[in-house]
mmCIF file with all atom_site columns, C-alpha atoms in Angstrom:
data_model
loop_
_atom_site.group_PDB
_atom_site.id
_atom_site.type_symbol
_atom_site.label_atom_id
_atom_site.label_alt_id
_atom_site.label_comp_id
_atom_site.label_asym_id
_atom_site.label_entity_id
_atom_site.label_seq_id
_atom_site.pdbx_PDB_ins_code
_atom_site.Cartn_x
_atom_site.Cartn_y
_atom_site.Cartn_z
_atom_site.occupancy
_atom_site.B_iso_or_equiv
_atom_site.pdbx_formal_charge
_atom_site.auth_seq_id
_atom_site.auth_comp_id
_atom_site.auth_asym_id
_atom_site.auth_atom_id
_atom_site.pdbx_PDB_model_num
ATOM 1   C CA . UNK A 1 1   ? 72.200  3.892  97.412 1.00 83.00 ? 916  UNK A CA 1
ATOM 2   C CA . UNK A 1 2   ? 69.278  2.493  95.447 1.00 89.00 ? 917  UNK A CA 1
ATOM 3   C CA . UNK A 1 3   ? 69.198  -1.119 94.210 1.00 92.00 ? 918  UNK A CA 1
ATOM 4   C CA . UNK A 1 4   ? 69.842  0.106  90.635 1.00 91.00 ? 919  UNK A CA 1
ATOM 5   C CA . UNK A 1 5   ? 72.842  2.108  91.802 1.00 92.00 ? 920  UNK A CA 1
ATOM 6   C CA . UNK A 1 6   ? 74.162  -0.943 93.662 1.00 95.00 ? 921  UNK A CA 1
ATOM 7   C CA . UNK A 1 7   ? 73.793  -3.103 90.560 1.00 96.00 ? 922  UNK A CA 1
ATOM 8   C CA . UNK A 1 8   ? 75.541  -0.436 88.487 1.00 96.00 ? 923  UNK A CA 1
ATOM 9   C CA . UNK A 1 9   ? 78.368  -0.251 91.033 1.00 96.00 ? 924  UNK A CA 1
ATOM 10  C CA . UNK A 1 10  ? 78.724  -4.054 91.015 1.00 97.00 ? 925  UNK A CA 1
ATOM 11  C CA . UNK A 1 11  ? 78.850  -4.081 87.218 1.00 97.00 ? 926  UNK A CA 1
ATOM 12  C CA . UNK A 1 12  ? 81.436  -1.272 87.285 1.00 97.00 ? 927  UNK A CA 1
ATOM 13  C CA . UNK A 1 13  ? 83.678  -3.226 89.670 1.00 97.00 ? 928  UNK A CA 1
ATOM 14  C CA . UNK A 1 14  ? 83.327  -6.428 87.652 1.00 98.00 ? 929  UNK A CA 1
ATOM 15  C CA . UNK A 1 15  ? 84.088  -4.482 84.479 1.00 97.00 ? 930  UNK A CA 1
ATOM 16  C CA . UNK A 1 16  ? 87.246  -3.023 86.000 1.00 96.00 ? 931  UNK A CA 1
ATOM 17  C CA . UNK A 1 17  ? 88.294  -6.454 87.238 1.00 97.00 ? 932  UNK A CA 1
ATOM 18  C CA . UNK A 1 18  ? 87.785  -8.020 83.805 1.00 97.00 ? 933  UNK A CA 1
ATOM 19  C CA . UNK A 1 19  ? 89.633  -5.176 82.114 1.00 95.00 ? 934  UNK A CA 1
ATOM 20  C CA . UNK A 1 20  ? 92.533  -5.386 84.538 1.00 94.00 ? 935  UNK A CA 1
ATOM 21  C CA . UNK A 1 21  ? 92.689  -9.123 83.851 1.00 96.00 ? 936  UNK A CA 1
ATOM 22  C CA . UNK A 1 22  ? 93.115  -8.539 80.118 1.00 95.00 ? 937  UNK A CA 1
ATOM 23  C CA . UNK A 1 23  ? 89.537  -9.218 79.023 1.00 97.00 ? 938  UNK A CA 1
ATOM 24  C CA . UNK A 1 24  ? 88.299  -5.970 77.454 1.00 96.00 ? 939  UNK A CA 1
ATOM 25  C CA . UNK A 1 25  ? 85.298  -7.565 75.722 1.00 96.00 ? 940  UNK A CA 1
ATOM 26  C CA . UNK A 1 26  ? 84.016  -8.989 79.010 1.00 97.00 ? 941  UNK A CA 1
ATOM 27  C CA . UNK A 1 27  ? 84.739  -5.673 80.708 1.00 97.00 ? 942  UNK A CA 1
ATOM 28  C CA . UNK A 1 28  ? 82.752  -3.813 78.045 1.00 97.00 ? 943  UNK A CA 1
ATOM 29  C CA . UNK A 1 29  ? 79.741  -6.078 78.614 1.00 97.00 ? 944  UNK A CA 1
ATOM 30  C CA . UNK A 1 30  ? 79.808  -5.404 82.364 1.00 98.00 ? 945  UNK A CA 1
ATOM 31  C CA . UNK A 1 31  ? 80.241  -1.667 81.864 1.00 97.00 ? 946  UNK A CA 1
ATOM 32  C CA . UNK A 1 32  ? 77.373  -1.550 79.353 1.00 96.00 ? 947  UNK A CA 1
ATOM 33  C CA . UNK A 1 33  ? 75.230  -3.427 81.887 1.00 96.00 ? 948  UNK A CA 1
ATOM 34  C CA . UNK A 1 34  ? 76.101  -0.925 84.609 1.00 97.00 ? 949  UNK A CA 1
ATOM 35  C CA . UNK A 1 35  ? 75.259  1.985  82.324 1.00 96.00 ? 950  UNK A CA 1
ATOM 36  C CA . UNK A 1 36  ? 71.940  0.384  81.401 1.00 94.00 ? 951  UNK A CA 1
ATOM 37  C CA . UNK A 1 37  ? 71.083  0.164  85.111 1.00 94.00 ? 952  UNK A CA 1
ATOM 38  C CA . UNK A 1 38  ? 71.531  3.930  85.304 1.00 94.00 ? 953  UNK A CA 1
ATOM 39  C CA . UNK A 1 39  ? 69.323  4.548  82.275 1.00 91.00 ? 954  UNK A CA 1
ATOM 40  C CA . UNK A 1 40  ? 71.983  4.970  79.585 1.00 90.00 ? 955  UNK A CA 1
ATOM 41  C CA . UNK A 1 41  ? 71.591  2.999  76.379 1.00 80.00 ? 956  UNK A CA 1
ATOM 42  C CA . UNK A 1 42  ? 74.510  3.464  74.033 1.00 78.00 ? 957  UNK A CA 1
ATOM 43  C CA . UNK A 1 43  ? 74.307  6.445  71.695 1.00 65.00 ? 958  UNK A CA 1
ATOM 44  C CA . UNK A 1 44  ? 70.558  6.900  72.199 1.00 50.00 ? 959  UNK A CA 1
ATOM 45  C CA . UNK A 1 45  ? 71.349  9.180  75.138 1.00 48.00 ? 960  UNK A CA 1
ATOM 46  C CA . UNK A 1 46  ? 74.048  11.206 73.423 1.00 50.00 ? 961  UNK A CA 1
ATOM 47  C CA . UNK A 1 47  ? 72.449  14.514 74.398 1.00 50.00 ? 962  UNK A CA 1
ATOM 48  C CA . UNK A 1 48  ? 72.224  13.565 78.049 1.00 46.00 ? 963  UNK A CA 1
ATOM 49  C CA . UNK A 1 49  ? 68.569  14.552 78.174 1.00 54.00 ? 964  UNK A CA 1
ATOM 50  C CA . UNK A 1 50  ? 67.196  11.107 79.032 1.00 74.00 ? 965  UNK A CA 1
ATOM 51  C CA . UNK A 1 51  ? 69.748  10.091 81.649 1.00 84.00 ? 966  UNK A CA 1
ATOM 52  C CA . UNK A 1 52  ? 68.528  11.077 85.127 1.00 88.00 ? 967  UNK A CA 1
ATOM 53  C CA . UNK A 1 53  ? 70.589  13.904 86.615 1.00 90.00 ? 968  UNK A CA 1
ATOM 54  C CA . UNK A 1 54  ? 71.424  11.957 89.771 1.00 91.00 ? 969  UNK A CA 1
ATOM 55  C CA . UNK A 1 55  ? 73.034  9.148  87.732 1.00 93.00 ? 970  UNK A CA 1
ATOM 56  C CA . UNK A 1 56  ? 75.177  11.299 85.456 1.00 94.00 ? 971  UNK A CA 1
ATOM 57  C CA . UNK A 1 57  ? 78.385  11.417 87.572 1.00 94.00 ? 972  UNK A CA 1
ATOM 58  C CA . UNK A 1 58  ? 78.381  7.624  88.042 1.00 94.00 ? 973  UNK A CA 1
ATOM 59  C CA . UNK A 1 59  ? 77.596  7.128  84.346 1.00 96.00 ? 974  UNK A CA 1
ATOM 60  C CA . UNK A 1 60  ? 80.590  9.327  83.480 1.00 96.00 ? 975  UNK A CA 1
ATOM 61  C CA . UNK A 1 61  ? 82.920  7.031  85.427 1.00 95.00 ? 976  UNK A CA 1
ATOM 62  C CA . UNK A 1 62  ? 81.530  3.971  83.681 1.00 97.00 ? 977  UNK A CA 1
ATOM 63  C CA . UNK A 1 63  ? 81.849  5.707  80.299 1.00 97.00 ? 978  UNK A CA 1
ATOM 64  C CA . UNK A 1 64  ? 85.496  6.600  80.973 1.00 96.00 ? 979  UNK A CA 1
ATOM 65  C CA . UNK A 1 65  ? 86.263  2.946  81.657 1.00 96.00 ? 980  UNK A CA 1
ATOM 66  C CA . UNK A 1 66  ? 84.155  1.745  78.741 1.00 97.00 ? 981  UNK A CA 1
ATOM 67  C CA . UNK A 1 67  ? 85.961  4.135  76.385 1.00 96.00 ? 982  UNK A CA 1
ATOM 68  C CA . UNK A 1 68  ? 89.283  2.607  77.376 1.00 93.00 ? 983  UNK A CA 1
ATOM 69  C CA . UNK A 1 69  ? 87.991  -0.963 76.997 1.00 96.00 ? 984  UNK A CA 1
ATOM 70  C CA . UNK A 1 70  ? 86.594  -0.172 73.562 1.00 95.00 ? 985  UNK A CA 1
ATOM 71  C CA . UNK A 1 71  ? 89.937  1.298  72.505 1.00 93.00 ? 986  UNK A CA 1
ATOM 72  C CA . UNK A 1 72  ? 91.609  -1.884 73.748 1.00 91.00 ? 987  UNK A CA 1
ATOM 73  C CA . UNK A 1 73  ? 89.285  -3.735 71.386 1.00 93.00 ? 988  UNK A CA 1
ATOM 74  C CA . UNK A 1 74  ? 90.446  -1.555 68.477 1.00 91.00 ? 989  UNK A CA 1
ATOM 75  C CA . UNK A 1 75  ? 87.430  0.763  68.563 1.00 92.00 ? 990  UNK A CA 1
ATOM 76  C CA . UNK A 1 76  ? 89.229  4.005  69.402 1.00 90.00 ? 991  UNK A CA 1
ATOM 77  C CA . UNK A 1 77  ? 86.780  6.211  67.466 1.00 90.00 ? 992  UNK A CA 1
ATOM 78  C CA . UNK A 1 78  ? 83.900  4.809  69.464 1.00 94.00 ? 993  UNK A CA 1
ATOM 79  C CA . UNK A 1 79  ? 85.932  5.268  72.635 1.00 94.00 ? 994  UNK A CA 1
ATOM 80  C CA . UNK A 1 80  ? 86.436  8.949  71.817 1.00 93.00 ? 995  UNK A CA 1
ATOM 81  C CA . UNK A 1 81  ? 82.686  9.397  71.282 1.00 94.00 ? 996  UNK A CA 1
ATOM 82  C CA . UNK A 1 82  ? 82.105  7.780  74.678 1.00 95.00 ? 997  UNK A CA 1
ATOM 83  C CA . UNK A 1 83  ? 84.600  10.228 76.189 1.00 94.00 ? 998  UNK A CA 1
ATOM 84  C CA . UNK A 1 84  ? 82.555  13.122 74.790 1.00 93.00 ? 999  UNK A CA 1
ATOM 85  C CA . UNK A 1 85  ? 79.530  11.756 76.608 1.00 93.00 ? 1000 UNK A CA 1
ATOM 86  C CA . UNK A 1 86  ? 81.549  11.195 79.781 1.00 94.00 ? 1001 UNK A CA 1
ATOM 87  C CA . UNK A 1 87  ? 82.665  14.812 79.700 1.00 93.00 ? 1002 UNK A CA 1
ATOM 88  C CA . UNK A 1 88  ? 79.049  15.922 79.382 1.00 92.00 ? 1003 UNK A CA 1
ATOM 89  C CA . UNK A 1 89  ? 78.022  13.899 82.451 1.00 94.00 ? 1004 UNK A CA 1
ATOM 90  C CA . UNK A 1 90  ? 81.121  14.205 84.634 1.00 94.00 ? 1005 UNK A CA 1
ATOM 91  C CA . UNK A 1 91  ? 81.109  15.886 88.022 1.00 93.00 ? 1006 UNK A CA 1
ATOM 92  C CA . UNK A 1 92  ? 83.587  18.770 88.264 1.00 92.00 ? 1007 UNK A CA 1
ATOM 93  C CA . UNK A 1 93  ? 85.908  16.645 90.412 1.00 91.00 ? 1008 UNK A CA 1
ATOM 94  C CA . UNK A 1 94  ? 86.109  14.028 87.622 1.00 92.00 ? 1009 UNK A CA 1
ATOM 95  C CA . UNK A 1 95  ? 86.892  16.368 84.708 1.00 93.00 ? 1010 UNK A CA 1
ATOM 96  C CA . UNK A 1 96  ? 90.622  15.666 85.029 1.00 92.00 ? 1011 UNK A CA 1
ATOM 97  C CA . UNK A 1 97  ? 90.017  11.948 84.583 1.00 93.00 ? 1012 UNK A CA 1
ATOM 98  C CA . UNK A 1 98  ? 88.027  12.622 81.415 1.00 94.00 ? 1013 UNK A CA 1
ATOM 99  C CA . UNK A 1 99  ? 90.702  14.881 79.939 1.00 94.00 ? 1014 UNK A CA 1
ATOM 100 C CA . UNK A 1 100 ? 93.518  12.465 80.850 1.00 94.00 ? 1015 UNK A CA 1
ATOM 101 C CA . UNK A 1 101 ? 91.709  9.504  79.348 1.00 92.00 ? 1016 UNK A CA 1
ATOM 102 C CA . UNK A 1 102 ? 90.924  11.424 76.161 1.00 94.00 ? 1017 UNK A CA 1
ATOM 103 C CA . UNK A 1 103 ? 94.634  12.238 75.900 1.00 93.00 ? 1018 UNK A CA 1
ATOM 104 C CA . UNK A 1 104 ? 95.499  8.570  76.164 1.00 90.00 ? 1019 UNK A CA 1
ATOM 105 C CA . UNK A 1 105 ? 92.972  7.606  73.487 1.00 91.00 ? 1020 UNK A CA 1
ATOM 106 C CA . UNK A 1 106 ? 94.214  10.354 71.151 1.00 92.00 ? 1021 UNK A CA 1
ATOM 107 C CA . UNK A 1 107 ? 97.748  9.012  71.477 1.00 89.00 ? 1022 UNK A CA 1
ATOM 108 C CA . UNK A 1 108 ? 96.511  5.658  70.212 1.00 85.00 ? 1023 UNK A CA 1
ATOM 109 C CA . UNK A 1 109 ? 95.341  7.290  66.998 1.00 86.00 ? 1024 UNK A CA 1
ATOM 110 C CA . UNK A 1 110 ? 98.651  9.045  66.371 1.00 87.00 ? 1025 UNK A CA 1
ATOM 111 C CA . UNK A 1 111 ? 97.234  12.461 67.202 1.00 91.00 ? 1026 UNK A CA 1
ATOM 112 C CA . UNK A 1 112 ? 100.323 13.296 69.253 1.00 89.00 ? 1027 UNK A CA 1
ATOM 113 C CA . UNK A 1 113 ? 99.927  17.050 69.650 1.00 92.00 ? 1028 UNK A CA 1
ATOM 114 C CA . UNK A 1 114 ? 96.262  16.802 70.654 1.00 93.00 ? 1029 UNK A CA 1
ATOM 115 C CA . UNK A 1 115 ? 97.133  14.010 73.044 1.00 90.00 ? 1030 UNK A CA 1
ATOM 116 C CA . UNK A 1 116 ? 99.931  15.968 74.679 1.00 91.00 ? 1031 UNK A CA 1
ATOM 117 C CA . UNK A 1 117 ? 97.691  19.034 75.050 1.00 93.00 ? 1032 UNK A CA 1
ATOM 118 C CA . UNK A 1 118 ? 95.013  16.927 76.788 1.00 93.00 ? 1033 UNK A CA 1
ATOM 119 C CA . UNK A 1 119 ? 97.519  15.224 79.081 1.00 91.00 ? 1034 UNK A CA 1
ATOM 120 C CA . UNK A 1 120 ? 99.054  18.545 80.064 1.00 91.00 ? 1035 UNK A CA 1
ATOM 121 C CA . UNK A 1 121 ? 95.627  20.113 80.686 1.00 92.00 ? 1036 UNK A CA 1
ATOM 122 C CA . UNK A 1 122 ? 94.616  17.148 82.835 1.00 91.00 ? 1037 UNK A CA 1
ATOM 123 C CA . UNK A 1 123 ? 97.510  17.630 85.236 1.00 89.00 ? 1038 UNK A CA 1
ATOM 124 C CA . UNK A 1 124 ? 96.030  20.747 86.835 1.00 88.00 ? 1039 UNK A CA 1
ATOM 125 C CA . UNK A 1 125 ? 92.520  19.281 86.809 1.00 90.00 ? 1040 UNK A CA 1
ATOM 126 C CA . UNK A 1 126 ? 93.498  16.122 88.700 1.00 89.00 ? 1041 UNK A CA 1
ATOM 127 C CA . UNK A 1 127 ? 94.413  18.031 91.821 1.00 81.00 ? 1042 UNK A CA 1
ATOM 128 C CA . UNK A 1 128 ? 96.010  15.924 94.541 1.00 82.00 ? 1043 UNK A CA 1
ATOM 129 C CA . UNK A 1 129 ? 94.824  12.493 93.399 1.00 82.00 ? 1044 UNK A CA 1
ATOM 130 C CA . UNK A 1 130 ? 98.230  10.812 93.461 1.00 88.00 ? 1045 UNK A CA 1
ATOM 131 C CA . UNK A 1 131 ? 97.184  7.608  91.726 1.00 89.00 ? 1046 UNK A CA 1
ATOM 132 C CA . UNK A 1 132 ? 95.553  9.448  88.830 1.00 87.00 ? 1047 UNK A CA 1
ATOM 133 C CA . UNK A 1 133 ? 98.464  11.880 88.631 1.00 89.00 ? 1048 UNK A CA 1
ATOM 134 C CA . UNK A 1 134 ? 101.002 9.037  88.560 1.00 91.00 ? 1049 UNK A CA 1
ATOM 135 C CA . UNK A 1 135 ? 99.109  7.360  85.715 1.00 89.00 ? 1050 UNK A CA 1
ATOM 136 C CA . UNK A 1 136 ? 98.939  10.641 83.829 1.00 88.00 ? 1051 UNK A CA 1
ATOM 137 C CA . UNK A 1 137 ? 102.662 11.291 84.220 1.00 89.00 ? 1052 UNK A CA 1
ATOM 138 C CA . UNK A 1 138 ? 103.511 7.767  83.052 1.00 88.00 ? 1053 UNK A CA 1
ATOM 139 C CA . UNK A 1 139 ? 101.259 8.106  79.995 1.00 87.00 ? 1054 UNK A CA 1
ATOM 140 C CA . UNK A 1 140 ? 102.706 11.519 79.171 1.00 89.00 ? 1055 UNK A CA 1
ATOM 141 C CA . UNK A 1 141 ? 106.260 10.170 79.585 1.00 89.00 ? 1056 UNK A CA 1
ATOM 142 C CA . UNK A 1 142 ? 105.539 7.290  77.214 1.00 89.00 ? 1057 UNK A CA 1
ATOM 143 C CA . UNK A 1 143 ? 104.053 9.704  74.687 1.00 89.00 ? 1058 UNK A CA 1
ATOM 144 C CA . UNK A 1 144 ? 107.161 11.901 74.851 1.00 88.00 ? 1059 UNK A CA 1
ATOM 145 C CA . UNK A 1 145 ? 109.427 8.857  74.430 1.00 87.00 ? 1060 UNK A CA 1
ATOM 146 C CA . UNK A 1 146 ? 107.400 7.661  71.459 1.00 84.00 ? 1061 UNK A CA 1
ATOM 147 C CA . UNK A 1 147 ? 107.477 11.050 69.745 1.00 85.00 ? 1062 UNK A CA 1
ATOM 148 C CA . UNK A 1 148 ? 110.997 12.234 70.587 1.00 76.00 ? 1063 UNK A CA 1
#
Protein backbone atom coordinates (compact mmCIF):
# COMPACT_ATOMS: atom_id res chain seq x y z
CA UNK A 1 0.00 0.00 0.00
CA UNK A 2 1.35 3.40 -0.97
CA UNK A 3 1.49 6.32 1.49
CA UNK A 4 -1.45 7.98 -0.33
CA UNK A 5 -3.48 4.79 -0.06
CA UNK A 6 -2.66 4.57 3.65
CA UNK A 7 -3.76 8.16 4.20
CA UNK A 8 -6.96 7.48 2.26
CA UNK A 9 -7.61 4.36 4.35
CA UNK A 10 -7.02 6.31 7.58
CA UNK A 11 -9.42 9.03 6.44
CA UNK A 12 -11.99 6.37 5.49
CA UNK A 13 -11.80 4.79 8.96
CA UNK A 14 -12.02 8.16 10.70
CA UNK A 15 -14.97 9.08 8.49
CA UNK A 16 -16.79 5.87 9.39
CA UNK A 17 -16.05 6.42 13.07
CA UNK A 18 -17.38 9.98 12.97
CA UNK A 19 -20.47 8.88 11.06
CA UNK A 20 -21.16 6.04 13.46
CA UNK A 21 -20.83 8.53 16.32
CA UNK A 22 -23.56 10.74 14.86
CA UNK A 23 -21.34 13.39 13.26
CA UNK A 24 -22.10 13.26 9.52
CA UNK A 25 -20.50 16.63 8.75
CA UNK A 26 -17.20 15.55 10.31
CA UNK A 27 -17.48 12.20 8.56
CA UNK A 28 -18.01 13.94 5.21
CA UNK A 29 -14.86 16.01 5.71
CA UNK A 30 -12.79 12.89 6.41
CA UNK A 31 -14.28 11.02 3.46
CA UNK A 32 -13.64 13.97 1.12
CA UNK A 33 -10.05 14.04 2.38
CA UNK A 34 -9.63 10.33 1.68
CA UNK A 35 -11.05 10.74 -1.81
CA UNK A 36 -8.71 13.66 -2.48
CA UNK A 37 -5.76 11.44 -1.54
CA UNK A 38 -6.85 9.05 -4.28
CA UNK A 39 -7.15 11.82 -6.86
CA UNK A 40 -10.90 12.45 -6.73
CA UNK A 41 -12.09 16.02 -6.38
CA UNK A 42 -15.84 16.26 -6.05
CA UNK A 43 -17.79 16.41 -9.31
CA UNK A 44 -14.74 17.34 -11.38
CA UNK A 45 -14.08 13.63 -11.87
CA UNK A 46 -17.64 12.64 -12.70
CA UNK A 47 -16.59 10.78 -15.85
CA UNK A 48 -13.99 8.74 -14.02
CA UNK A 49 -11.36 9.62 -16.60
CA UNK A 50 -9.00 11.46 -14.24
CA UNK A 51 -9.12 9.06 -11.30
CA UNK A 52 -6.31 6.50 -11.58
CA UNK A 53 -7.62 3.01 -12.34
CA UNK A 54 -5.90 1.44 -9.34
CA UNK A 55 -7.71 3.80 -6.93
CA UNK A 56 -11.22 3.39 -8.33
CA UNK A 57 -12.40 0.46 -6.13
CA UNK A 58 -11.25 2.20 -2.94
CA UNK A 59 -12.78 5.48 -4.12
CA UNK A 60 -16.09 3.67 -4.68
CA UNK A 61 -16.15 2.55 -1.04
CA UNK A 62 -15.45 6.07 0.16
CA UNK A 63 -18.14 7.44 -2.16
CA UNK A 64 -20.71 4.96 -0.84
CA UNK A 65 -20.04 6.15 2.70
CA UNK A 66 -19.93 9.80 1.67
CA UNK A 67 -23.29 9.45 -0.11
CA UNK A 68 -24.86 8.20 3.10
CA UNK A 69 -23.29 10.97 5.20
CA UNK A 70 -24.49 13.60 2.76
CA UNK A 71 -28.02 12.18 2.90
CA UNK A 72 -27.80 12.33 6.70
CA UNK A 73 -27.04 16.03 6.26
CA UNK A 74 -30.19 16.46 4.15
CA UNK A 75 -28.38 16.37 0.81
CA UNK A 76 -29.98 13.24 -0.63
CA UNK A 77 -29.80 14.45 -4.25
CA UNK A 78 -26.07 14.96 -3.92
CA UNK A 79 -25.80 11.56 -2.25
CA UNK A 80 -27.52 9.93 -5.22
CA UNK A 81 -25.10 11.62 -7.62
CA UNK A 82 -22.22 10.28 -5.52
CA UNK A 83 -23.77 6.81 -5.75
CA UNK A 84 -23.72 7.08 -9.55
CA UNK A 85 -20.01 7.76 -9.38
CA UNK A 86 -19.49 4.93 -6.89
CA UNK A 87 -21.22 2.54 -9.27
CA UNK A 88 -18.91 3.66 -12.07
CA UNK A 89 -15.80 2.96 -9.96
CA UNK A 90 -16.91 -0.07 -7.96
CA UNK A 91 -15.23 -3.45 -8.22
CA UNK A 92 -17.63 -6.23 -9.22
CA UNK A 93 -17.61 -7.59 -5.66
CA UNK A 94 -18.85 -4.21 -4.36
CA UNK A 95 -21.75 -3.70 -6.79
CA UNK A 96 -24.24 -5.09 -4.25
CA UNK A 97 -23.19 -2.47 -1.71
CA UNK A 98 -23.75 0.28 -4.27
CA UNK A 99 -27.20 -0.99 -5.23
CA UNK A 100 -28.24 -1.49 -1.58
CA UNK A 101 -27.10 1.97 -0.59
CA UNK A 102 -28.87 3.56 -3.56
CA UNK A 103 -32.04 1.77 -2.44
CA UNK A 104 -31.70 3.23 1.02
CA UNK A 105 -31.18 6.75 -0.33
CA UNK A 106 -34.17 6.42 -2.67
CA UNK A 107 -36.35 5.46 0.28
CA UNK A 108 -35.41 8.73 1.95
CA UNK A 109 -36.84 10.66 -0.99
CA UNK A 110 -40.15 8.78 -0.95
CA UNK A 111 -39.35 6.89 -4.13
CA UNK A 112 -40.65 3.66 -2.60
CA UNK A 113 -40.97 1.47 -5.68
CA UNK A 114 -37.51 2.40 -6.99
CA UNK A 115 -36.08 1.83 -3.54
CA UNK A 116 -37.67 -1.58 -3.19
CA UNK A 117 -36.44 -2.61 -6.65
CA UNK A 118 -32.87 -1.61 -5.73
CA UNK A 119 -32.99 -3.38 -2.37
CA UNK A 120 -34.33 -6.55 -3.96
CA UNK A 121 -31.70 -6.45 -6.73
CA UNK A 122 -28.95 -5.96 -4.16
CA UNK A 123 -29.80 -9.16 -2.32
CA UNK A 124 -28.42 -11.43 -5.05
CA UNK A 125 -25.43 -9.15 -5.63
CA UNK A 126 -24.30 -9.19 -2.00
CA UNK A 127 -23.54 -12.89 -2.06
CA UNK A 128 -22.62 -14.37 1.31
CA UNK A 129 -21.63 -11.16 3.10
CA UNK A 130 -23.80 -11.69 6.17
CA UNK A 131 -23.32 -8.24 7.67
CA UNK A 132 -24.26 -6.47 4.44
CA UNK A 133 -27.15 -8.87 3.87
CA UNK A 134 -28.47 -8.30 7.40
CA UNK A 135 -28.37 -4.53 6.89
CA UNK A 136 -30.14 -4.90 3.55
CA UNK A 137 -32.89 -7.07 5.02
CA UNK A 138 -33.43 -4.64 7.90
CA UNK A 139 -33.65 -1.68 5.51
CA UNK A 140 -36.03 -3.55 3.23
CA UNK A 141 -38.18 -4.58 6.22
CA UNK A 142 -38.41 -0.98 7.41
CA UNK A 143 -39.36 0.14 3.91
CA UNK A 144 -42.13 -2.47 3.75
CA UNK A 145 -43.42 -1.43 7.19
CA UNK A 146 -43.40 2.23 6.18
CA UNK A 147 -45.28 1.58 2.94
CA UNK A 148 -47.72 -1.14 4.02
